[in-house]
Amino acid sequence: MAGHKPWGGRFTQPTDAMVEAFTSSIEDDKNIAMEDVEGSIAHATMLGEAGIISAADAETLVLGLEAVRGELLAGTFPWDTALEDVHMNVERRLAIHVGDEVAGRLHTGRSRNDQVALDSRLYLRRRLKEIEGHLLALERALVAKAEAHVDTLMPGYTHLQRGQPVRLAHHLLAYREMFSRDRGRVQDALRRVAVSPLGAGALAGTPHPIRRERVAELLGFSGVTTNSMDTVASRDHFLESMSASAISMVHLSRLAEELVMWSSAEFGFIEIGDAFTTGSSMMPQKKNPDVAELVRGKAGRVVGDLVALLTTVKALPLTYNRDLQEDKPPLYDSLNTWSSSLEITARMIPEVKFRVDRLQVALRKGFVTATELADHLVTRGVPFRDAHGVVGRIVGYCVAEDKVLEDLDLMTLRRFSPDFGDDALEWLDVERAVERRDLPGAPARARVVAALAAAKAELA
Ligand code: ARG
């Protein structure tokens, strides 16, 4: 296959077959085939406009590339594994359509180093926009579920111990905040992705009077990269997107973990619909939250993808090194996994049914209003630390007597402190406890309703 080598002139021997297979990136490159053609169409168009090749040749190249694109779309493109990568495959196929001479002019002023940099930027832009859409859908699903549960109270947890009562909507909107920030990170990443690297050449640009800005304009990029060596050597735009992916997968994993716990008999807070659960091959009673478990599990892989690429890049001298071909498999895995995990979670959320009765039982059993009782004493002039001690002793008494706070009467409370007021028992009401938390970001009804409205306005 030495004859197919675009650099064939220097070589007299064909490449070893195993080297050919080892260095090939064809299977991975199938992800960026459409982008490779799109980038070449822009490049050919610019070459013609700038008079670097004739207008007729430019037109022939564009028509030929469109034919190649048609084959890729139809699935009839004949991939040749003897050709190292997507760039050579497209160029050879183009030659079949338009002849060697015209096809041979396409690569004027371009290297595969800036070409692959362009293809992967186009790819990233496409995938990040798709992921932005999935994030929006997930946020909307969470907001819809929250809207249905503004008046459902539940224990909020710290240390996985019941802490203080909150609205279920508040808990769900906490995740909405995380995914909204993830979306912000996607938008940030997109800004730095959408600049054209073409013109960097192999590393030092090109003597031909190419028009870099024109290529950027044709591709809908906001501008061009500023240093040719940085352009072919750097992958921090990959790393940035993969960091956003890893962070977001960790958010998905925490949500998934709660769905797994909540669907256990021990919590019994939710039931996940049949379409999003699976059975056991041996235990007939099982209804397993596999989707949530897999999302949780896949988060580990996506964190690994980020670490893999950070490690690949960390000791590379400038500029391009073939190591950088190892940038794309973790990128693809990271984005594919993030995208599908977001999509399936967004579809699962509407299938989650909350057991309001079970949430109410949980509210009663966990001393979730103990802080309220202490705060009541504070309003009566008792220093918070002393009030905390008094209520701690009351809780100890309840535990010993197998009681909950709501079982106590005023007389009993006053045995622990004479400062309890006549309205002390009202402070044990969970609804009032939540309503007293009326400040920005807190779970009082009006605050949650406002947060919902703000979220909906943002997502509209
Ligand atoms: N397959 C290569 C990559 O992904 C394309 C660029 C090849 N450049 C080169 N000088 N061999 O990085």
Coordinates of C-alpha atoms and ligand atoms in Angstrom, one line a residue:
M1 CA 0.0 0.0 0.0
A2 CA 3.1 2.2 -0.1
G3 CA 1.7 3.6 -3.3
H4 CA -1.2 5.1 -1.3
K5 CA 1.1 7.0 1.0
P6 CA 0.8 10.7 0.4
W7 CA 4.3 11.0 1.6
G8 CA 5.3 8.0 -0.6
G9 CA 8.2 9.7 -2.3
R10 CA 10.5 9.4 0.7
F11 CA 9.9 5.7 1.1
T12 CA 11.1 2.7 -0.9
Q13 CA 9.6 -0.1 1.3
P14 CA 5.9 -0.6 2.1
T15 CA 4.8 -0.1 5.7
D16 CA 4.8 -3.3 7.9
A17 CA 1.3 -4.7 8.0
M18 CA 1.2 -4.6 11.8
V19 CA 2.5 -1.0 11.9
E20 CA -0.3 -0.1 9.5
A21 CA -2.9 -1.7 11.8
F22 CA -1.3 -0.3 15.0
T23 CA -1.1 3.3 13.7
S24 CA -4.5 3.3 12.0
S25 CA -7.2 5.5 13.5
I26 CA -9.9 4.6 11.0
E27 CA -12.4 3.0 13.3
D28 CA -12.4 6.0 15.7
D29 CA -12.2 8.5 12.8
K30 CA -15.6 7.4 11.5
N31 CA -17.0 9.7 14.2
I32 CA -15.5 12.7 12.4
A33 CA -16.0 11.7 8.8
M34 CA -18.8 14.2 8.1
E35 CA -16.8 17.0 9.8
D36 CA -13.7 16.1 7.7
V37 CA -15.7 16.6 4.5
E38 CA -17.3 19.8 5.8
G39 CA -13.9 21.2 6.7
S40 CA -12.5 20.3 3.3
I41 CA -15.4 22.0 1.5
A42 CA -14.7 25.2 3.3
H43 CA -11.0 24.9 2.6
A44 CA -11.5 24.2 -1.1
T45 CA -14.0 27.1 -1.4
M46 CA -11.5 29.5 0.2
L47 CA -8.6 28.2 -2.0
G48 CA -10.7 29.1 -5.1
E49 CA -11.8 32.5 -3.8
A50 CA -8.2 33.4 -2.9
G51 CA -7.0 32.4 -6.3
I52 CA -4.6 29.7 -4.9
I53 CA -6.3 27.2 -7.1
S54 CA -8.5 27.9 -10.1
A55 CA -12.2 28.6 -9.6
A56 CA -13.0 25.6 -11.8
D57 CA -10.8 23.3 -9.7
A58 CA -12.4 24.6 -6.5
E59 CA -15.9 23.9 -7.9
T60 CA -14.9 20.4 -9.0
L61 CA -13.4 19.7 -5.5
V62 CA -16.6 20.9 -3.8
L63 CA -18.8 18.8 -6.1
G64 CA -16.6 15.8 -5.5
L65 CA -16.6 16.3 -1.7
E66 CA -20.4 16.5 -1.8
A67 CA -20.5 13.2 -3.6
V68 CA -18.3 11.7 -0.9
R69 CA -20.6 13.2 1.7
G70 CA -23.5 11.5 0.0
E71 CA -21.7 8.2 0.2
L72 CA -21.0 8.7 3.9
L73 CA -24.6 9.5 4.6
A74 CA -25.9 6.6 2.5
G75 CA -23.5 4.2 4.3
T76 CA -21.9 3.3 0.9
F77 CA -18.5 4.9 1.5
P78 CA -15.9 2.3 0.9
W79 CA -13.6 2.6 3.9
D80 CA -10.1 1.4 3.0
T81 CA -8.3 0.1 6.1
A82 CA -5.0 0.2 4.3
L83 CA -5.3 4.0 4.4
E84 CA -4.2 5.3 7.8
D85 CA -7.1 7.7 8.7
V86 CA -10.2 9.4 7.7
H87 CA -8.3 12.2 6.0
M88 CA -6.6 9.8 3.6
N89 CA -9.8 7.9 3.0
V90 CA -11.7 11.0 2.0
E91 CA -8.9 12.3 -0.2
R92 CA -8.4 9.0 -2.0
R93 CA -12.2 8.7 -2.5
L94 CA -12.3 12.2 -3.8
A95 CA -9.6 11.3 -6.3
I96 CA -11.9 8.5 -7.6
H97 CA -14.6 11.1 -8.2
V98 CA -12.6 14.0 -9.6
G99 CA -9.2 12.5 -10.7
D100 CA -5.8 12.5 -9.0
E101 CA -4.7 15.9 -10.3
V102 CA -7.6 18.0 -9.0
A103 CA -7.9 16.0 -5.8
G104 CA -4.2 16.5 -5.2
R105 CA -4.7 20.3 -5.0
L106 CA -7.1 20.1 -2.0
H107 CA -4.3 19.7 0.6
T108 CA -2.6 22.9 -0.5
G109 CA -1.7 25.0 2.6
R110 CA -3.0 22.4 4.9
S111 CA -1.6 19.6 7.1
R112 CA -3.4 16.7 8.7
N113 CA -2.4 18.3 12.0
D114 CA -4.5 21.4 11.5
Q115 CA -7.1 19.3 9.6
V116 CA -7.7 16.9 12.5
A117 CA -7.7 19.9 14.8
L118 CA -10.5 21.4 12.7
D119 CA -12.5 18.1 12.4
S120 CA -12.5 17.6 16.2
R121 CA -13.5 21.2 16.8
L122 CA -16.5 20.8 14.5
Y123 CA -17.3 17.5 16.1
L124 CA -17.1 19.0 19.6
R125 CA -19.3 21.8 18.6
R126 CA -22.0 19.4 17.3
R127 CA -21.9 17.2 20.3
L128 CA -21.8 20.0 22.9
K129 CA -24.9 21.5 21.3
E130 CA -26.7 18.2 21.5
I131 CA -25.7 17.8 25.1
E132 CA -26.9 21.3 25.9
G133 CA -30.3 20.1 24.6
H134 CA -30.2 17.0 26.8
L135 CA -29.3 19.1 29.8
L136 CA -32.3 21.4 29.1
A137 CA -34.6 18.4 28.8
L138 CA -33.4 17.0 32.1
E139 CA -33.8 20.3 33.9
R140 CA -37.3 20.6 32.5
A141 CA -38.2 17.1 33.8
L142 CA -36.9 18.0 37.2
V143 CA -38.8 21.3 37.2
A144 CA -42.0 19.5 36.2
K145 CA -41.6 16.9 39.0
A146 CA -40.8 19.6 41.5
E147 CA -43.9 21.6 40.4
A148 CA -46.0 18.5 41.3
H149 CA -44.4 18.3 44.8
V150 CA -44.3 21.9 46.1
D151 CA -46.5 20.8 49.0
T152 CA -44.9 17.5 49.6
L153 CA -42.6 17.6 52.7
M154 CA -39.8 15.2 53.4
P155 CA -36.8 15.0 55.7
G156 CA -33.7 16.7 54.3
Y157 CA -30.5 14.7 55.2
T158 CA -27.0 15.3 56.3
H159 CA -24.7 12.3 56.9
L160 CA -27.6 10.3 55.6
Q161 CA -29.3 11.0 58.9
R162 CA -32.6 12.9 59.0
G163 CA -31.9 16.5 59.5
Q164 CA -34.6 19.1 58.9
P165 CA -37.8 19.1 57.0
V166 CA -37.8 20.5 53.4
R167 CA -40.1 20.5 50.4
L168 CA -39.5 17.7 48.0
A169 CA -39.6 20.4 45.3
H170 CA -36.6 22.0 47.0
H171 CA -34.6 18.8 46.9
L172 CA -35.4 18.2 43.2
L173 CA -34.5 21.8 42.4
A174 CA -31.1 21.4 44.0
Y175 CA -30.3 19.0 41.2
R176 CA -31.7 21.4 38.7
E177 CA -29.2 23.9 39.9
M178 CA -26.3 21.5 39.3
F179 CA -27.4 20.7 35.8
S180 CA -28.0 24.4 35.0
R181 CA -24.3 25.0 36.0
D182 CA -23.3 22.1 33.9
R183 CA -25.0 23.7 31.0
G184 CA -23.1 26.9 31.7
R185 CA -19.9 24.9 31.5
V186 CA -21.0 23.6 28.1
Q187 CA -21.6 27.1 26.9
D188 CA -18.2 28.2 28.1
A189 CA -16.5 25.3 26.4
L190 CA -18.3 26.0 23.2
R191 CA -16.9 29.5 23.0
R192 CA -13.4 28.3 23.1
V193 CA -14.1 25.3 20.8
A194 CA -15.7 27.4 18.0
V195 CA -12.5 28.9 16.5
S196 CA -10.9 27.7 13.3
P197 CA -7.4 26.1 13.5
L198 CA -7.0 25.8 9.7
G199 CA -3.9 27.7 8.6
A200 CA -1.7 26.4 11.4
G201 CA -0.4 23.8 8.9
A202 CA 1.8 21.2 10.3
L203 CA 3.0 23.7 13.0
A204 CA 4.3 26.8 11.3
G205 CA 1.5 28.0 9.0
T206 CA 1.9 28.0 5.2
P207 CA 3.5 30.3 2.6
H208 CA 0.2 30.3 0.5
P209 CA -2.0 33.4 0.9
I210 CA -4.9 31.5 2.5
R211 CA -7.7 33.3 4.1
R212 CA -8.1 31.9 7.6
E213 CA -11.0 34.2 8.6
R214 CA -12.9 33.2 5.5
V215 CA -12.8 29.5 6.4
A216 CA -13.9 30.4 9.9
E217 CA -16.8 32.4 8.5
L218 CA -17.8 29.5 6.1
L219 CA -17.9 27.1 9.1
G220 CA -19.8 29.4 11.4
F221 CA -16.8 29.9 13.8
S222 CA -16.4 33.1 15.7
G223 CA -12.7 33.6 14.6
V224 CA -9.4 31.8 14.2
T225 CA -6.8 30.5 16.7
T226 CA -3.9 32.8 17.4
N227 CA -0.7 30.7 17.5
S228 CA 0.0 28.0 14.9
M229 CA 2.1 25.9 17.3
D230 CA -0.4 26.1 20.1
T231 CA -3.1 25.2 17.6
V232 CA -1.7 21.8 16.6
A233 CA -0.3 20.9 20.0
S234 CA -3.1 21.8 22.4
R235 CA -6.1 19.8 23.5
D236 CA -7.3 21.8 26.5
H237 CA -10.6 22.3 24.7
F238 CA -11.0 18.5 24.8
L239 CA -10.0 18.5 28.4
E240 CA -12.4 21.3 29.3
S241 CA -15.3 19.5 27.7
M242 CA -14.3 16.3 29.3
S243 CA -14.1 18.0 32.7
A244 CA -17.6 19.4 32.2
S245 CA -18.6 15.9 31.3
A246 CA -17.0 14.3 34.4
I247 CA -18.5 16.9 36.7
S248 CA -21.9 16.5 35.2
M249 CA -21.7 12.7 35.3
V250 CA -20.9 13.0 39.0
H251 CA -24.1 15.1 39.4
L252 CA -26.0 12.4 37.5
S253 CA -24.4 9.7 39.7
R254 CA -25.5 11.4 42.9
L255 CA -29.1 11.7 41.6
A256 CA -28.9 8.1 40.5
E257 CA -27.6 7.0 43.9
E258 CA -30.6 8.7 45.6
L259 CA -33.0 7.0 43.2
V260 CA -31.4 3.6 44.0
M261 CA -31.6 4.2 47.8
W262 CA -35.1 5.7 47.6
S263 CA -36.5 2.7 45.7
S264 CA -35.2 0.2 48.3
A265 CA -37.7 -1.2 50.8
E266 CA -35.6 0.5 53.5
F267 CA -36.5 3.9 52.3
G268 CA -39.5 3.2 50.1
F269 CA -39.7 6.8 49.0
I270 CA -40.2 6.1 45.3
E271 CA -41.4 3.6 42.8
I272 CA -39.7 3.6 39.4
G273 CA -42.0 2.7 36.4
D274 CA -41.7 -0.8 34.9
A275 CA -40.3 0.6 31.7
F276 CA -37.2 1.8 33.6
T277 CA -36.6 -1.1 35.9
T278 CA -35.6 -4.7 35.3
G279 CA -36.2 -8.1 37.0
S280 CA -33.9 -10.8 38.3
S281 CA -33.4 -14.1 36.6
M282 CA -33.6 -15.9 39.9
M283 CA -35.5 -13.8 42.4
P284 CA -39.1 -13.3 41.2
Q285 CA -39.9 -10.5 43.6
K286 CA -37.1 -8.2 42.3
K287 CA -37.6 -4.9 40.5
N288 CA -34.2 -3.4 40.1
P289 CA -33.2 0.2 39.4
D290 CA -30.6 -0.8 36.8
V291 CA -30.8 2.3 34.8
A292 CA -29.9 4.5 37.8
E293 CA -27.2 2.0 38.8
L294 CA -25.6 2.1 35.3
V295 CA -25.6 5.9 35.2
R296 CA -23.9 5.8 38.6
G297 CA -21.4 3.2 37.3
K298 CA -20.7 5.0 34.0
A299 CA -19.6 8.1 35.9
G300 CA -16.5 6.2 36.9
R301 CA -15.6 5.6 33.3
V302 CA -16.1 9.2 32.3
V303 CA -13.8 10.4 35.2
G304 CA -11.3 7.9 33.8
D305 CA -11.6 9.3 30.3
L306 CA -10.6 12.7 31.6
V307 CA -7.7 11.3 33.6
A308 CA -6.5 9.3 30.6
L309 CA -6.2 12.4 28.3
L310 CA -4.7 14.6 31.0
T311 CA -2.0 11.9 31.4
T312 CA -1.5 11.6 27.7
V313 CA -0.9 15.3 27.2
K314 CA 1.1 16.1 30.3
A315 CA 4.6 15.4 29.1
L316 CA 4.3 16.1 25.4
P317 CA 6.8 18.5 23.9
L318 CA 5.5 21.0 21.3
T319 CA 4.0 20.6 18.9
Y320 CA 2.0 17.7 17.4
N321 CA 3.0 14.2 18.5
R322 CA 1.3 11.0 17.4
D323 CA 0.3 10.4 21.0
L324 CA -2.4 13.0 20.3
Q325 CA -4.2 10.4 18.2
E326 CA -5.1 8.9 21.6
D327 CA -7.1 12.0 22.4
K328 CA -10.2 11.0 20.5
P329 CA -11.3 7.6 21.9
P330 CA -11.6 9.0 25.5
L331 CA -13.3 12.1 24.1
Y332 CA -15.9 10.0 22.2
D333 CA -16.5 7.8 25.2
S334 CA -16.9 10.7 27.5
L335 CA -19.4 12.5 25.3
N336 CA -21.3 9.4 24.2
T337 CA -21.7 8.3 27.8
W338 CA -22.6 11.8 29.1
S339 CA -25.1 12.3 26.3
S340 CA -26.9 9.0 26.7
S341 CA -26.9 9.2 30.5
L342 CA -28.5 12.6 30.4
E343 CA -31.1 11.5 27.9
I344 CA -32.1 8.4 29.8
T345 CA -32.2 10.2 33.1
A346 CA -34.4 12.9 31.6
R347 CA -36.8 10.2 30.4
M348 CA -36.8 8.3 33.7
I349 CA -37.6 11.2 36.0
P350 CA -41.3 11.4 34.8
E351 CA -41.5 7.7 35.6
V352 CA -40.5 8.2 39.2
K353 CA -43.5 8.1 41.5
F354 CA -43.0 9.5 45.0
R355 CA -44.7 7.7 48.0
V356 CA -46.0 10.8 49.9
D357 CA -47.3 8.5 52.7
R358 CA -43.8 7.1 53.2
L359 CA -42.2 10.5 53.2
Q360 CA -44.7 11.6 56.0
V361 CA -43.7 8.6 58.1
A362 CA -40.1 9.4 57.7
L363 CA -40.8 13.0 58.8
R364 CA -42.3 11.9 62.0
K365 CA -39.6 9.5 63.1
G366 CA -36.3 11.4 62.8
F367 CA -36.5 14.3 65.2
V368 CA -36.4 16.7 62.2
T369 CA -37.9 19.5 64.3
A370 CA -35.3 19.3 67.1
T371 CA -33.5 22.4 65.7
E372 CA -36.9 24.2 65.7
L373 CA -37.3 23.6 69.4
A374 CA -33.8 25.0 70.0
D375 CA -34.6 28.0 67.8
H376 CA -37.8 28.5 69.8
L377 CA -35.7 28.8 73.0
V378 CA -33.5 31.3 71.2
T379 CA -36.4 33.5 70.5
R380 CA -37.1 33.4 74.2
G381 CA -33.6 34.8 75.0
V382 CA -31.7 31.5 75.6
P383 CA -28.2 31.4 74.0
F384 CA -28.2 29.0 71.1
R385 CA -25.6 26.7 72.6
D386 CA -27.6 26.3 75.8
A387 CA -30.8 25.7 73.8
H388 CA -29.0 23.1 71.8
G389 CA -28.0 21.3 75.0
V390 CA -31.6 21.4 76.4
V391 CA -33.1 19.9 73.3
G392 CA -30.3 17.3 73.0
R393 CA -31.3 16.1 76.5
I394 CA -35.0 16.0 75.4
V395 CA -34.0 13.9 72.4
G396 CA -32.1 11.6 74.6
Y397 CA -35.1 11.2 76.9
C398 CA -37.3 10.4 73.8
V399 CA -34.9 7.8 72.6
A400 CA -34.8 6.1 76.0
E401 CA -38.6 6.3 76.3
D402 CA -39.2 5.3 72.6
K403 CA -41.1 8.5 71.9
V404 CA -41.0 11.1 69.2
L405 CA -41.0 14.9 69.9
E406 CA -44.6 15.2 68.8
D407 CA -45.6 12.9 71.7
L408 CA -44.4 15.4 74.3
D409 CA -46.6 17.9 76.1
L410 CA -45.6 21.4 77.4
M411 CA -45.2 20.2 81.0
T412 CA -42.6 17.6 79.9
L413 CA -40.7 20.2 77.9
R414 CA -40.6 22.6 80.8
R415 CA -39.0 19.9 83.0
F416 CA -36.0 20.4 80.8
S417 CA -36.2 24.2 80.6
P418 CA -38.5 26.8 82.2
D419 CA -38.0 29.0 79.2
F420 CA -40.3 27.0 76.8
G421 CA -43.2 29.4 75.9
D422 CA -46.9 28.6 75.6
D423 CA -46.5 28.2 71.8
A424 CA -43.5 25.8 72.1
L425 CA -45.4 22.8 70.7
E426 CA -46.3 24.8 67.5
W427 CA -42.6 24.7 66.7
L428 CA -42.8 21.0 66.3
D429 CA -45.1 21.3 63.3
V430 CA -43.1 20.4 60.2
E431 CA -45.1 22.7 57.9
R432 CA -44.5 25.7 60.1
A433 CA -40.9 24.7 60.4
V434 CA -40.4 24.9 56.7
E435 CA -42.4 28.1 56.4
R436 CA -40.2 29.9 58.9
R437 CA -37.3 29.3 56.5
D438 CA -38.3 32.3 54.4
L439 CA -35.1 33.7 52.9
P440 CA -33.5 33.6 49.5
G441 CA -32.6 30.0 48.6
A442 CA -34.6 28.5 51.5
P443 CA -37.5 26.0 51.3
A444 CA -40.5 28.2 52.5
R445 CA -43.3 27.8 50.0
A446 CA -43.1 31.3 48.5
R447 CA -39.4 30.9 48.0
V448 CA -39.8 27.5 46.2
V449 CA -42.6 28.8 44.1
A450 CA -40.3 31.7 43.1
A451 CA -37.4 29.4 42.4
L452 CA -39.7 27.3 40.2
A453 CA -40.8 30.4 38.3
A454 CA -37.2 31.5 37.8
A455 CA -36.2 28.1 36.5
K456 CA -39.1 27.9 34.1
A457 CA -38.4 31.4 32.8
E458 CA -34.7 30.3 32.2
L459 CA -35.8 27.1 30.4
A460 CA -38.5 28.6 28.3
Ligands
ARG1 N1 -5.0 10.3 13.1 C1 -4.2 11.5 13.4 C2 -4.7 12.0 14.8 O1 -5.8 11.7 15.1 C3 -4.5 12.6 12.4 C4 -3.3 13.5 12.4 C5 -2.2 12.8 11.8 N2 -1.0 13.6 11.7 C6 0.1 13.0 11.5 N3 1.2 13.8 11.4 N4 0.2 11.7 11.4 O2 -4.0 12.7 15.5

